[in-house]
XYZ file of C-alpha atoms in Angstrom:
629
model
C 0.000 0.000 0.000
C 0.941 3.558 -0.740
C -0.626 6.400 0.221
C -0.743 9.713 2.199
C -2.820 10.477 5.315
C -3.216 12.072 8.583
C -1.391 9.779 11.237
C -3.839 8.906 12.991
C -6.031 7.812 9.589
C -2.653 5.568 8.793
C -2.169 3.977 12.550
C -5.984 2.857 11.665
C -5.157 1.625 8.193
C -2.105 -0.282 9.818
C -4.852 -1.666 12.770
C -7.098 -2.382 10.301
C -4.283 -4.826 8.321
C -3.001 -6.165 11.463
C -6.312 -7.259 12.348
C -7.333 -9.212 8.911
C -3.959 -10.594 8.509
C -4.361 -12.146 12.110
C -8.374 -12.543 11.231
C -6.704 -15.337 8.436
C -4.362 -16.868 10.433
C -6.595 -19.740 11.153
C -8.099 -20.248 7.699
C -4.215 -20.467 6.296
C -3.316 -23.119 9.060
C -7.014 -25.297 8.534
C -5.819 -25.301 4.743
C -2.043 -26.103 5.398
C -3.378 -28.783 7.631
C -5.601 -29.979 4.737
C -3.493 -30.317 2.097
C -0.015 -31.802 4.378
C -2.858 -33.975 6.375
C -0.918 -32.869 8.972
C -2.894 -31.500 11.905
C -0.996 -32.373 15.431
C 0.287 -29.138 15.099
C -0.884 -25.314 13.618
C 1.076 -23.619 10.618
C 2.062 -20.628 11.636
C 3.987 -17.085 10.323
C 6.029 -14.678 11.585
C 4.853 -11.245 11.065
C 8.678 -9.785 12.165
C 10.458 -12.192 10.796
C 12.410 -9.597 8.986
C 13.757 -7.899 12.165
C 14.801 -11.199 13.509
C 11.876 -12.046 15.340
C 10.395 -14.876 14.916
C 9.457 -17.252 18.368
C 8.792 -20.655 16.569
C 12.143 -20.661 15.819
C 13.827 -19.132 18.757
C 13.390 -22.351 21.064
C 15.830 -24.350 19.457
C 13.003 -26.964 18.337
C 12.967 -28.834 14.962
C 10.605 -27.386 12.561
C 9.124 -28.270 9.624
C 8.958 -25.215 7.385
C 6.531 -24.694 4.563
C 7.511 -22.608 1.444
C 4.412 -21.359 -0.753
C 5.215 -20.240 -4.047
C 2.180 -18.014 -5.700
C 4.170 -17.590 -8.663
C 2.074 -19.624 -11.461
C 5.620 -20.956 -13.232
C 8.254 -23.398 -10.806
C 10.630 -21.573 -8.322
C 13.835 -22.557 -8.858
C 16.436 -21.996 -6.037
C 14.012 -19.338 -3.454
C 16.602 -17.908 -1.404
C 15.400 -18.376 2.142
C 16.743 -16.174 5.641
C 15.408 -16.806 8.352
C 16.322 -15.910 12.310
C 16.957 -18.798 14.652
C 17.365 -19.186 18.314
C 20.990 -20.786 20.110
C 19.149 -21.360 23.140
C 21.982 -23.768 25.766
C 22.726 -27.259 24.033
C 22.318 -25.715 20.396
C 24.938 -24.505 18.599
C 24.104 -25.081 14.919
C 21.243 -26.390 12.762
C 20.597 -28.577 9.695
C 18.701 -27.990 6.722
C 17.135 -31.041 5.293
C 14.979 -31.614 2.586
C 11.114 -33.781 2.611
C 13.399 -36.989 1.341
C 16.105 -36.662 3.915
C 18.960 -35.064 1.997
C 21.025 -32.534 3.562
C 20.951 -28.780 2.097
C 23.682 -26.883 2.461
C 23.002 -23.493 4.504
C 24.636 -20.781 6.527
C 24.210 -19.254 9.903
C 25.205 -15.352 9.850
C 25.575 -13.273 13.238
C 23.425 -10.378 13.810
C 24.282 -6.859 12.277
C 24.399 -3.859 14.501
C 21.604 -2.688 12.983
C 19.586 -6.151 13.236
C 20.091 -5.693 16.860
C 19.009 -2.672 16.780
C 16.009 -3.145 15.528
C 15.104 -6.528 17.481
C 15.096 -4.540 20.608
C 12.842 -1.634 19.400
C 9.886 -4.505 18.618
C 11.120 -5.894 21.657
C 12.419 -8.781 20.969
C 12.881 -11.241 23.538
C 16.827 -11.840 25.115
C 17.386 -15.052 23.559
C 21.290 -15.565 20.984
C 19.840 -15.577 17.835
C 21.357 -15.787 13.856
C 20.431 -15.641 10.321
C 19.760 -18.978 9.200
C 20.405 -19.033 5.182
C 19.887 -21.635 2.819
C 18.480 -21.923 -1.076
C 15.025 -24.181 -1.272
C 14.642 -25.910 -4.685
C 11.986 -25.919 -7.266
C 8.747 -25.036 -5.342
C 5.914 -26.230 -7.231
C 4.043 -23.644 -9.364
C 1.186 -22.230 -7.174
C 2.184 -24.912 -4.419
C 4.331 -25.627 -1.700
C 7.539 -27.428 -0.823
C 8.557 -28.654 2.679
C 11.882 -28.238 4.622
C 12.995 -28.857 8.165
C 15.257 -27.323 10.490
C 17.252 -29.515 12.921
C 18.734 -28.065 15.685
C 22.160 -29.614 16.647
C 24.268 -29.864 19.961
C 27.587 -29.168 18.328
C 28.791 -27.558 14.642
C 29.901 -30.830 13.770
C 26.394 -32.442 14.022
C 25.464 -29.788 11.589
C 28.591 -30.250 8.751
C 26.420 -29.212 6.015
C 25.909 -26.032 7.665
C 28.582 -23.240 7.457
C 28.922 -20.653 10.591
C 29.639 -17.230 8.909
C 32.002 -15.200 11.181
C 32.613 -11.016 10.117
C 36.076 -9.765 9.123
C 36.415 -6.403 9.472
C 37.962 -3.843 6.628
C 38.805 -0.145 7.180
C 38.561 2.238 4.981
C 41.041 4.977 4.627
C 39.351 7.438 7.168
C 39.432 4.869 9.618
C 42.709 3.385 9.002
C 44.051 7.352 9.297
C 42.450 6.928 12.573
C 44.020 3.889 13.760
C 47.443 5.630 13.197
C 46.505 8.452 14.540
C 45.821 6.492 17.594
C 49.168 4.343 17.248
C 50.722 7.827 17.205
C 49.513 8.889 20.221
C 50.087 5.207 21.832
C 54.124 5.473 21.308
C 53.864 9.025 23.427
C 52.165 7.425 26.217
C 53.436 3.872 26.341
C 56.217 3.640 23.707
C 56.129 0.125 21.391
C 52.924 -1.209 23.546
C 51.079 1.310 21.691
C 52.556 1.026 18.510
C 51.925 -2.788 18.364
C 48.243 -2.283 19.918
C 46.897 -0.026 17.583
C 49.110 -2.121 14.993
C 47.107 -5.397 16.247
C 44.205 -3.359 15.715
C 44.994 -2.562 11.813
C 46.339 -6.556 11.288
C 43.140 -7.765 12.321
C 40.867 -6.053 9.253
C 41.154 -5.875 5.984
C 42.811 -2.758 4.000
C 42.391 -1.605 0.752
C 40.142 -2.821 -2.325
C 38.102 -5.867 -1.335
C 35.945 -8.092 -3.497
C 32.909 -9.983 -2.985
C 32.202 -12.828 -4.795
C 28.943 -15.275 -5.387
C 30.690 -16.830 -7.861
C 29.314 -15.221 -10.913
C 28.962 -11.759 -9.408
C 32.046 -10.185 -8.097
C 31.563 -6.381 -6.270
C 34.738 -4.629 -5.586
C 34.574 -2.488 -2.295
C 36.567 0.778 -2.507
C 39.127 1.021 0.466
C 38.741 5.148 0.604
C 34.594 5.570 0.977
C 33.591 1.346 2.063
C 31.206 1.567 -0.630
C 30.862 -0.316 -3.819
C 32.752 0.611 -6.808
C 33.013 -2.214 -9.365
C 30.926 -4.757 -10.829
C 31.849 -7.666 -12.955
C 29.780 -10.282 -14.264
C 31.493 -13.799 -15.117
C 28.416 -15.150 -16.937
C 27.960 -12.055 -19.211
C 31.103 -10.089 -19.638
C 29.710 -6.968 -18.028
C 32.367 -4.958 -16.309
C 31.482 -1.541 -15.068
C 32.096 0.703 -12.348
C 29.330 0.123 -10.325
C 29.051 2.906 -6.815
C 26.194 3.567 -5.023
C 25.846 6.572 -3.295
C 23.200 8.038 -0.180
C 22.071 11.705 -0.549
C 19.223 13.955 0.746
C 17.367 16.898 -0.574
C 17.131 19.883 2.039
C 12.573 20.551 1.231
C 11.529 23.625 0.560
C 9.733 25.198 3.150
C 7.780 28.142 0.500
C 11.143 30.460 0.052
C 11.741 30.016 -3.244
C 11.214 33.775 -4.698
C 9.177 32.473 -7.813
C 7.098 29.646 -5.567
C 6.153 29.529 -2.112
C 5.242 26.130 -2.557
C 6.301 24.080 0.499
C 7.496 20.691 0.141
C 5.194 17.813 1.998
C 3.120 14.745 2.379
C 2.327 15.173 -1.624
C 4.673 17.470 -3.260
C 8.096 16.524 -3.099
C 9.648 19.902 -3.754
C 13.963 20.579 -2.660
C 14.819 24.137 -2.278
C 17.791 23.411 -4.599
C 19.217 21.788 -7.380
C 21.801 20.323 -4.920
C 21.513 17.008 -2.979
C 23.845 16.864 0.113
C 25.857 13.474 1.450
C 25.020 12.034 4.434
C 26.704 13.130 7.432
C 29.155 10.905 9.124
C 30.326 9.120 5.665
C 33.852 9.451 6.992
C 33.393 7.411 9.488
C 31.812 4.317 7.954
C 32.043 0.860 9.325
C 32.354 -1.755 7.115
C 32.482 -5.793 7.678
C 32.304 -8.601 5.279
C 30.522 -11.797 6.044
C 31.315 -14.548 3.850
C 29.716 -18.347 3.186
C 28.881 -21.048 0.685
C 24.719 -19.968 0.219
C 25.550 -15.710 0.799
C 27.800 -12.760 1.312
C 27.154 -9.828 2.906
C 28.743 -6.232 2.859
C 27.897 -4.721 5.604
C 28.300 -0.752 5.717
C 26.705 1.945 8.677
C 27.029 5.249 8.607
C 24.918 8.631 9.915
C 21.997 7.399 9.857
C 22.229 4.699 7.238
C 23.039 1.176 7.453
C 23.036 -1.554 4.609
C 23.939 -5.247 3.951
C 25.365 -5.625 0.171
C 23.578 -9.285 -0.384
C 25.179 -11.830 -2.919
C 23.438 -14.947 -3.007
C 25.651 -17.818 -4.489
C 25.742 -17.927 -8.185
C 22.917 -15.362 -8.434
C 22.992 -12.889 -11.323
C 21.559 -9.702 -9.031
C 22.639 -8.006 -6.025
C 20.507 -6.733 -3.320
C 20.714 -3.907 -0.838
C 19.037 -4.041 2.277
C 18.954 -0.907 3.971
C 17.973 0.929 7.173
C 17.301 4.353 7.349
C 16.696 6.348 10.395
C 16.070 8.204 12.539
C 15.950 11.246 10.196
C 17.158 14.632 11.981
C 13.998 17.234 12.003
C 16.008 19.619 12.317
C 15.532 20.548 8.688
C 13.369 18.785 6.075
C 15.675 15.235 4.849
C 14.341 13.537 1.517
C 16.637 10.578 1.604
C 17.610 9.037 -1.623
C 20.587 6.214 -2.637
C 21.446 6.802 -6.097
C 23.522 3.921 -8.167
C 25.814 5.180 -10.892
C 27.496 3.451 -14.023
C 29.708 4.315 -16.733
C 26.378 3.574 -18.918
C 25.793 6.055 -21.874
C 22.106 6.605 -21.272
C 21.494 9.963 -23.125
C 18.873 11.058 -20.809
C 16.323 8.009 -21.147
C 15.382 5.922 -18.919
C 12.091 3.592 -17.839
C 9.497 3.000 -15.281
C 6.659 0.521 -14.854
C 3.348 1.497 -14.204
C 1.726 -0.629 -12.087
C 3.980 -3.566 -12.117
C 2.561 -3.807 -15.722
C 4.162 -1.080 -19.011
C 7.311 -0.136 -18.027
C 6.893 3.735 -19.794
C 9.722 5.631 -21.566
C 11.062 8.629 -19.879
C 13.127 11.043 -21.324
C 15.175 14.070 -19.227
C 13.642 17.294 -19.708
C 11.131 16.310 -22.210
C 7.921 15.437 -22.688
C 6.570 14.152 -25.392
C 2.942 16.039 -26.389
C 4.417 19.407 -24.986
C 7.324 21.737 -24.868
C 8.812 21.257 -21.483
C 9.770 24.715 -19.375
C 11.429 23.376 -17.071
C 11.437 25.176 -13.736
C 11.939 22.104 -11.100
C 14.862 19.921 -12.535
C 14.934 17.825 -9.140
C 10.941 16.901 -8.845
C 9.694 17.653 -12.458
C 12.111 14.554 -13.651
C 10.703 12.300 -10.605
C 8.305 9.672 -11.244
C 6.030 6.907 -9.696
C 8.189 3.739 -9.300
C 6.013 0.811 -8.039
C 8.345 -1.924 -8.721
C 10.847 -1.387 -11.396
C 13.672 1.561 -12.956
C 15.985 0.789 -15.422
C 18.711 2.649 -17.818
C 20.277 1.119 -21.090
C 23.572 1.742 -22.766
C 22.380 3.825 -26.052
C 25.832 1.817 -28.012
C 25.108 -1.907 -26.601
C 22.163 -1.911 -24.730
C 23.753 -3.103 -21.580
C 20.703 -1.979 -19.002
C 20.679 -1.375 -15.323
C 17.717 -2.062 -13.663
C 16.409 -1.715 -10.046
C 13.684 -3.766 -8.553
C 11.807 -2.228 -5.350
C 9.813 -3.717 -2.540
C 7.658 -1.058 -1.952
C 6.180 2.208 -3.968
C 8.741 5.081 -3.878
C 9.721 7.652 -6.125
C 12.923 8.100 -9.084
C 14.449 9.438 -11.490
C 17.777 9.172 -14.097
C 19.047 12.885 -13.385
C 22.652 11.757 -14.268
C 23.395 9.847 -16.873
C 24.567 6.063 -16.316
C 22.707 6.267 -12.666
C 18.932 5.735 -11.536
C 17.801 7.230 -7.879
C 15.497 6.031 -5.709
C 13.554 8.189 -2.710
C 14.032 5.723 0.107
C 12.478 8.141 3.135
C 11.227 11.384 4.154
C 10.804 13.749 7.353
C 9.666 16.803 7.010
C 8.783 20.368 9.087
C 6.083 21.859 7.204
C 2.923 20.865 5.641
C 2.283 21.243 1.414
C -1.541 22.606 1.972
C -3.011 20.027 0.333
C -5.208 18.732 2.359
C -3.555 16.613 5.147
C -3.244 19.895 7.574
C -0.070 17.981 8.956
C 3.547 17.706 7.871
C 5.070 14.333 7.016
C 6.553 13.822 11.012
C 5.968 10.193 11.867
C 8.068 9.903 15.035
C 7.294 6.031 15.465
C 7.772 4.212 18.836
C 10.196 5.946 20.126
C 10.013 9.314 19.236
C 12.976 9.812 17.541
C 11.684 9.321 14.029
C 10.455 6.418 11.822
C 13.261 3.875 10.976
C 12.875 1.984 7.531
C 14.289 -1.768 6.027
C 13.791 -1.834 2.589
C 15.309 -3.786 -0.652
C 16.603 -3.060 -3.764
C 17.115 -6.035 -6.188
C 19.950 -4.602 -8.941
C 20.802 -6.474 -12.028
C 23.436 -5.189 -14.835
C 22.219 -7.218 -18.006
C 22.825 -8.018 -21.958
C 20.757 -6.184 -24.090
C 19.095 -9.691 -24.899
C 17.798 -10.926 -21.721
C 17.052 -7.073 -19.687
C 13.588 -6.964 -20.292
C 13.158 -10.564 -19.149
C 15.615 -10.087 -16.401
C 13.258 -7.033 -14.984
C 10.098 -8.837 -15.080
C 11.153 -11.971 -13.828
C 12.573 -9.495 -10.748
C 9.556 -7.967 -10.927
C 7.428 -11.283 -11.006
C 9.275 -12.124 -7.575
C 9.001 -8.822 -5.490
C 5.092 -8.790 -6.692
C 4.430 -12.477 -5.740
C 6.684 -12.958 -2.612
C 6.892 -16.654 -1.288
C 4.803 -17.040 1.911
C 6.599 -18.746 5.102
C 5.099 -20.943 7.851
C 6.463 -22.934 10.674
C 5.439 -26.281 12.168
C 6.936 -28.047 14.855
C 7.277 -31.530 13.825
C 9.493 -34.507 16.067
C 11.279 -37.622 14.234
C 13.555 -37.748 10.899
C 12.452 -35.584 8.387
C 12.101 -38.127 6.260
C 9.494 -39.916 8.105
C 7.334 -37.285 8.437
C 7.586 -36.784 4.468
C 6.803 -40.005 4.031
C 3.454 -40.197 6.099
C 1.893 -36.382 4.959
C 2.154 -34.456 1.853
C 5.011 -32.262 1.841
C 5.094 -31.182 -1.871
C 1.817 -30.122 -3.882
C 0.905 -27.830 -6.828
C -2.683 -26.554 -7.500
C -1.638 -27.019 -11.144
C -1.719 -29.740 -13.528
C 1.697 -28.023 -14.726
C 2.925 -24.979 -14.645
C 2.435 -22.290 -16.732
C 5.172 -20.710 -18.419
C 6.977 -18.111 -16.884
C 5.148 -15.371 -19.185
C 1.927 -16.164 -17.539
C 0.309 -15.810 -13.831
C -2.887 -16.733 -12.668
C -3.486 -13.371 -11.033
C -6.799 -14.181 -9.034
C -8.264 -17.634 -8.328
C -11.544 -16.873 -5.910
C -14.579 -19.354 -4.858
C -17.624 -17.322 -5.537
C -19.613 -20.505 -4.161
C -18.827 -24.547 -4.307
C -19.052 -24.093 -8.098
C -18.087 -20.777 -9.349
C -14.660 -19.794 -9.502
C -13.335 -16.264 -10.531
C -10.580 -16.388 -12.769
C -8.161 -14.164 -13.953
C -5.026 -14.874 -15.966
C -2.554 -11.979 -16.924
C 0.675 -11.971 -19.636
C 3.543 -10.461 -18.118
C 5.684 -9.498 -21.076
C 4.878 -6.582 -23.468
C 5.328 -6.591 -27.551
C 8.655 -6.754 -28.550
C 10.208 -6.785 -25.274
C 11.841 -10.768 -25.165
C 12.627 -12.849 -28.388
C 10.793 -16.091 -26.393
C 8.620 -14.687 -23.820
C 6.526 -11.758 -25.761
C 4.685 -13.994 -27.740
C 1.470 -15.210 -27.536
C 0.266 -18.314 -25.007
C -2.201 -20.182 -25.430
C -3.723 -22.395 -21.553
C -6.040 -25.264 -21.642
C -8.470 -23.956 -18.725
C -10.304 -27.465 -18.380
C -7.312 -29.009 -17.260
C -5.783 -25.928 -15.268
C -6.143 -26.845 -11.463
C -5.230 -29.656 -10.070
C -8.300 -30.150 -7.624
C -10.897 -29.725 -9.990
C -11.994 -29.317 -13.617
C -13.192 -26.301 -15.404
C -16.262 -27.097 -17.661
C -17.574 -23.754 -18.668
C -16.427 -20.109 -18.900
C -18.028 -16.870 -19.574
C -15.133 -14.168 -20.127
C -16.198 -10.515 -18.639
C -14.526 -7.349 -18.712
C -11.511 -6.941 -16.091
C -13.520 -6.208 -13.196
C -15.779 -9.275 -13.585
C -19.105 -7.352 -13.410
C -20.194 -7.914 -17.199
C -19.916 -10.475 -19.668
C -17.809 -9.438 -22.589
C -20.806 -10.312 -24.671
C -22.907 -7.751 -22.864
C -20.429 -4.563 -22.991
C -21.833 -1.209 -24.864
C -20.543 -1.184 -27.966
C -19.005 2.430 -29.384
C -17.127 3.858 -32.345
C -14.199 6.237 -31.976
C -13.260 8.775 -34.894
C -9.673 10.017 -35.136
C -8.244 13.473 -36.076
C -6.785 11.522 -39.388
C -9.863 10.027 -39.980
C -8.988 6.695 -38.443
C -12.373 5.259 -37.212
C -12.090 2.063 -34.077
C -14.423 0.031 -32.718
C -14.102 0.099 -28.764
C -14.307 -2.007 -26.588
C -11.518 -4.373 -28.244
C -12.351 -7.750 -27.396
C -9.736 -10.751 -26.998
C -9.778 -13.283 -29.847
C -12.622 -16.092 -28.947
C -11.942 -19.316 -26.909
C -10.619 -22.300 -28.200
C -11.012 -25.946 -27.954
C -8.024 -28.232 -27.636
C -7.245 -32.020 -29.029
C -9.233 -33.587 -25.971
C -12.330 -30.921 -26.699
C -10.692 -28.687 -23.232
C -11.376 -24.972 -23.176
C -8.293 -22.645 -24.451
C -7.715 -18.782 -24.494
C -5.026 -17.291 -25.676
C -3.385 -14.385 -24.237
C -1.480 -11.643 -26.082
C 1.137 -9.247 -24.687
C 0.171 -7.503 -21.454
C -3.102 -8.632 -21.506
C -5.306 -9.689 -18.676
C -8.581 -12.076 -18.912
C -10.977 -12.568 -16.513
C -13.725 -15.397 -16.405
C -16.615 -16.809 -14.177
C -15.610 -20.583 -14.271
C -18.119 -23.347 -13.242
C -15.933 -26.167 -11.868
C -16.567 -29.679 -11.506
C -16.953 -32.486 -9.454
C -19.430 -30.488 -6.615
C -17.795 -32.752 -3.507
C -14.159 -32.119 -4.933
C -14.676 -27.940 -6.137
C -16.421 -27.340 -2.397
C -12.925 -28.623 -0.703
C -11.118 -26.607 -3.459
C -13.565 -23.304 -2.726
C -12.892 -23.914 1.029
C -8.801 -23.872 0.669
C-alpha cells in the first residue's frame, strides 16, 4: 500500500491490516493442515520475521517449514533467511529436505543494525542468527517442505557453514588507527605502537571483493562503498558505486514559488543534494559463506547489507534508514551510478505492468519549461527503474519492494527516494507535515530492498520482469513443529503439492483464483511481457483452462470485462473517430476461446493482456474442498 494520510487515519489503516492478517491466520493453518494432512500441530507465520523475530524458531526446536510459491511458473532456487534461536545445548542447525537429503546453509551473526532493531519490537533476550539456505523448485502455485534440525555441536550440523565477520577499514578509519598508534608510542612507547598495529592486522585494507561466484563487487578502500561490478556469466564490467544523498525541502522560500514541500509534493529548495553526514566514518564488515555474502556498511543514519546470493545474477541492498534529523526537512535518496551512456532516457513501470519511456527534460505532447529539474524529472516507481547503454544496450535495472519515487538525473545512474521527514505541511489537504516519530520518538526507521541487475541487451527486459514477477508475488513462510527424521514425516503427509496440472510458463500468472460458491470460480489470468520486449517470452500463449487446477476441472467459462461485473458479450458497444480520420471500434475484445485435441477450453493471451472469467468447476464434492482452501 501507498498512500498519504493524517497519522492517525494511517495507525488505523495499519490496525485495520493487522487485524485481517491475524483474522486469516486460522483459515491459512485449517488449509495447510488440509493439504499436508498434517494437523498435530498449527502452521504458523512470523509477522517480524524480517527484524529477527520470529518465536517458533527461537526455542531451538525442529521445525518443519513450509515454502508457498504463488508464482504460477516453478521456483527454482528461493533464497530463504530466516532468524533462529541458540538457546543452551544448540549450537548449529541442519537444513534437510522432505526426502532426507542434507541442504547446504549458513548461519550469519546479527548486524548492529539487526540488533538494533530486534530490541525496538522488543524482541525477547534469547542468541539468535540468520539462518540461510536456497530451497529448490517449489511447485508452481504450491508448496515445498523443509525442516530445520537443531544440533548440539557444529559438527552435528557439517552441512551447515557458521559465517564469522572480518572487518575492513577504509582509509578514514585506518588514518584513525594511526593516529591512535601515534599517540600510543607518546604514552606507552612500542605497547602502543603494536596495539593499535594489532588493531589494523586484524581487518582488511584496501580494495576488497565480494564474490557469489558469478557476481564479483569490488569495495573501494577510501569511501567502504561499492565501486566495481563484474559479471562472469555475461562479460559486463562496469564501475558500479552507489551513493546516499538527501534533498534539504523547501519550506515556501523560493522567490518564484512559495510552494512548500510535503506529504504530496516533493519539492527541494535546490538543485543540490547533500551526502550524508558521518560518511567518513563508515564501518564496514564482510561476512562470507557457501549460500551468501554480505557487505555490511553503517554510517549517519544509514546502514546496509550488500547481499550476494551464491551464483545469483543480481545483487541486493538491504537498507535501514533512520532516525531522520527534524532539524531541517531530509528527503533521503541512494542513487547507483554506471559508466552507462544513457542519453537522458530511462524507464518506469506502471503498475507492475508497461514499463513507460522517460526522457530528461522532455515530454513528449508538450514543450517542457522546465522550472523544477529535481521533482519535475521524478516519477512513480512501483516496482521497477531501469537505464540502457544507447551503443550496446547493456541496461541497469532496479527492482523495489515497496512504492517510492525516481528518477535518471545523471546519466549512467537511476535514484530512488528511500524516506522522508519533514517540518512543514504542502496545503493540500492533510493539515499535517510528514513527522511520523514512530515508537520511540525519535523518528520512523525503515528496512527496505533493492534487487539490482546489470544485463545483456538480450535478456534485460526478461531479467526485470522476472525481478519484478518475484518482489510482486513474494513466497509465503510458515512454521510447524514436527518430532522424528524428516524423512518420516515426508513419508506419512504431503510435503510437496501444486494446485496445477503443470505450470504455466513463466510469461503467464494466474493473477486471481476466488470461490464465488462450491461451483463458481473467478478467474483471472494476466501476460507479463509486453510486444517486442523478449525474443521467447513476448509472444502469444495459449492455456487449456479445463485441465488448469489440479483439484478440480473447469467445464464452462463466460469471459467478462476486467472487473468481472459484465460479460464481454454484454459490454456497450461504441465507435471512436480520429483526427486523421482513423475510425475504431471500442471495446476491443480478446480473440474467442478455443477448444483443444481432448475438446478442453483454451484462451489465448497476447502481450500484457489480462482475462478474466466466471468458471463453473466440476466435481461439486471435490470444487467445495477446493472453494474452502
Amino acid at each position: 500500500m501507498s498512500g498519504t494520510s493524517q497519522q492517525h487515519v494511517a495507525d488505523d489503516y495499519a490496525k485495520r491490516l493487522s487485524a485481517g492478517r491475524a483474522a486469516a491466520q486460522p483459515l491459512l493453518a485449517s488449509t495447510l493442515a488440509h493439504f499436508t494432512g498434517y494437523t498435530a500441530e498449527s502452521f504458523v507465520t512470523c509477522e517480524l520475521s524480517n527484524v529477527t523475530i520470529c518465536p517458533p524458531l527461537e526455542a531451538g526446536v525442529q521445525q518443519a517449514v513450509l515454502l508457498y510459491n504463488p508464482l504460477s511458473a516453478i521456483k527454482a532456487s528461493l533464497p530463504v533467511m530466516v532468524p533462529v534461536g541458540l538457546p543452551a545445548g544448540v549450537k548449529s542447525y541442519s537444513v534437510v529436505a522432505a526426502n532426507g537429503d542434507a541442504i547446504t546453509a549458513q548461519l550469519l551473526p546479527l548486524s548492529a543494525s539487526d540488533a538494533y532493531l530486534r530490541a525496538m519490537y522488543e524482541g525477547s533476550d534469547a542468541t539468535v542468527m540468520w539462518l540461510a539456505f536456497f530451497a529448490g523448485d517449489i511447485p508452481a502455485l504450491g508448496y515445498s517442505t523443509f525442516f530445520i534440525v537443531p544440533a548440539a555441536t557444529a559438527d552435528a550440523a557439517p552441512a551447515t557453514h557458521i559465517s564469522v565477520p572480518r572487518d575492513m577499514v577504509v582509509a578514514p578509519r585506518s588514518a584513525k588507527l594511526r593516529q591512535h598508534a601515534a599517540k600510543g608510542a607518546k604514552r606507552s612507547g612500542s605497547k602502543g605502537v603494536a596495539k593499535a598495529a594489532s588493531e589494523l592486522a586484524l581487518a582488511a585494507t584496501g580494495d576488497q571483493t565480494v564474490s557469489n561466484g558469478r557476481i564479483t563487487l569490488t569495495i573501494s578502500g577510501s569511501t567502504g562503498m561499492v565501486s566495481g561490478y563484474a559479471d562472469a556469466v555475461t562479460g559486463i564490467q562496469q564501475p558500479l558505486t552507489q551513493s546516499w544523498f538527501w534533498y534539504n525541502s523547501s519550506i515556501g522560500n523560493n522567490a518564484e514559488s512559495h510552494q512548500s514541500s510535503g506529504a504530496y509534493i516533493f519539492r527541494p529548495n535546490s538543485t543540490s543534494a547533500f551526502a550524508i553526514e558521518g560518511a567518513d566514518s563508515i564501518t564496514v564488515s564482510i561476512v562470507e559463506g557457501p549460500v551468501v555474502s554480505e557487505v555490511r556498511q553503517a554510517f549517519g543514519y544509514v546502514a546496509q547489507a550488500v547481499r550476494l546470493w551464491a551464483n545469483a545474477s543480481w545483487v541486493d541492498f538491504q537498507y535501514d534508514v533512520g532516525h531522520l534529523p527534524i532539524d531541517m526537512g531530509h528527503e533521503v535518496v541512494t542513487r547507483y551510478s554506471t559508466g552507462l551512456a544513457t542519453a537522458g532516457t530511462w524507464w518506469t513501470d506502471s503498475n507492475g505492468r508497461e514499463l513507460r519511456k522517460r526522457v530528461r527534460f522532455f515530454r513528449p505532447h508538450w514543450n517542457l519549461t522546465v522550472t523544477e529539474p529535481i521533482s519535475g524529472e521524478y516519477y512513480p516507481v512501483n516496482f521497477a527503474i531501469a537505464t540502457a547503454d544507447v551503443r550496446t544496450g547493456t541496461t541497469l535495472s532496479v527492482v523495489t519492494d515497496r512504492t517510492q519515487g525516481g528518477s535518471s538525473l545523471v546519466d549512467g545512474s537511476v535514484e530512488l527516494m528511500v524516506h522522508r521527514r519533514l517540518q512543514h505541511d504542502d496545503d493540500r489537504g492533510v493539515g499535517q507535515p510528514l513527522n511520523e516519530t514512530g515508537v520511540d520518538g525519535l523518528g520512523l526507521t525503515i528496512r527496505g530492498l533493492h534487487r539490482l541487475q546489470l544485463s545483456t541487451a538480450a535478456t534485460a527486459r526478461r531479467d526485470v520482469r522476472f525481478a519484478m514477477a518475484d518482489a510482486t508475488f513474494r513466497p509465503l513462510t510458515t512454521f510447524a513443529p514436527v518430532t522424528g527424521p524428516a524423512i518420516a514425516w515426508g513419508l506419512s503427509f504431503t510435503s510437496e503439492y501444486s494446485g496445477l496440472t503443470a505450470p504455466l510458463p513463466p510469461n503467464l500468472q494466474v493473477l486471481t483464483a476466488h470461490a464465488q460458491d462450491a461451483n463458481t470460480l473467478l478467474l483471472r489470468l494476466a501476460h507479463n511481457f509486453e510486444v517486442g520486449e523478449d525474443a521467447t517470452y513476448s509472444a502469444n500463449a495459449t492455456v487449456s483452462l479445463s485441465s488448469l487446477f489440479a483439484p478440480f476441472t473447469i467445464t464452462s467459462v463466460v469471459e467478462t470485462d476486467l472487473s468481472g461485473a459484465t460479460p464481454l458479450a454484454e459490454l456497450p458497444r461504441y465507435t471512436l473517430r480520429g483526427d486523421d480520420g482513423s475510425v475504431s471500434e471500442h471495446p476491443v475484445l480478446p480473440e474467442p476461446m478455443g477448444v483443444d485435441a481432448e475438446g478442453g477450453i483454451t484462451v489465448t493471451l497476447t502481450p500484457m493482456q489480462i482475462r478474466t472469467f466466471f468458471a463453473t468447476i466440476a466435481p461439486a464434492s471435490t470444487s467445495a474442498g477446493a472453494a474452502t482452501a
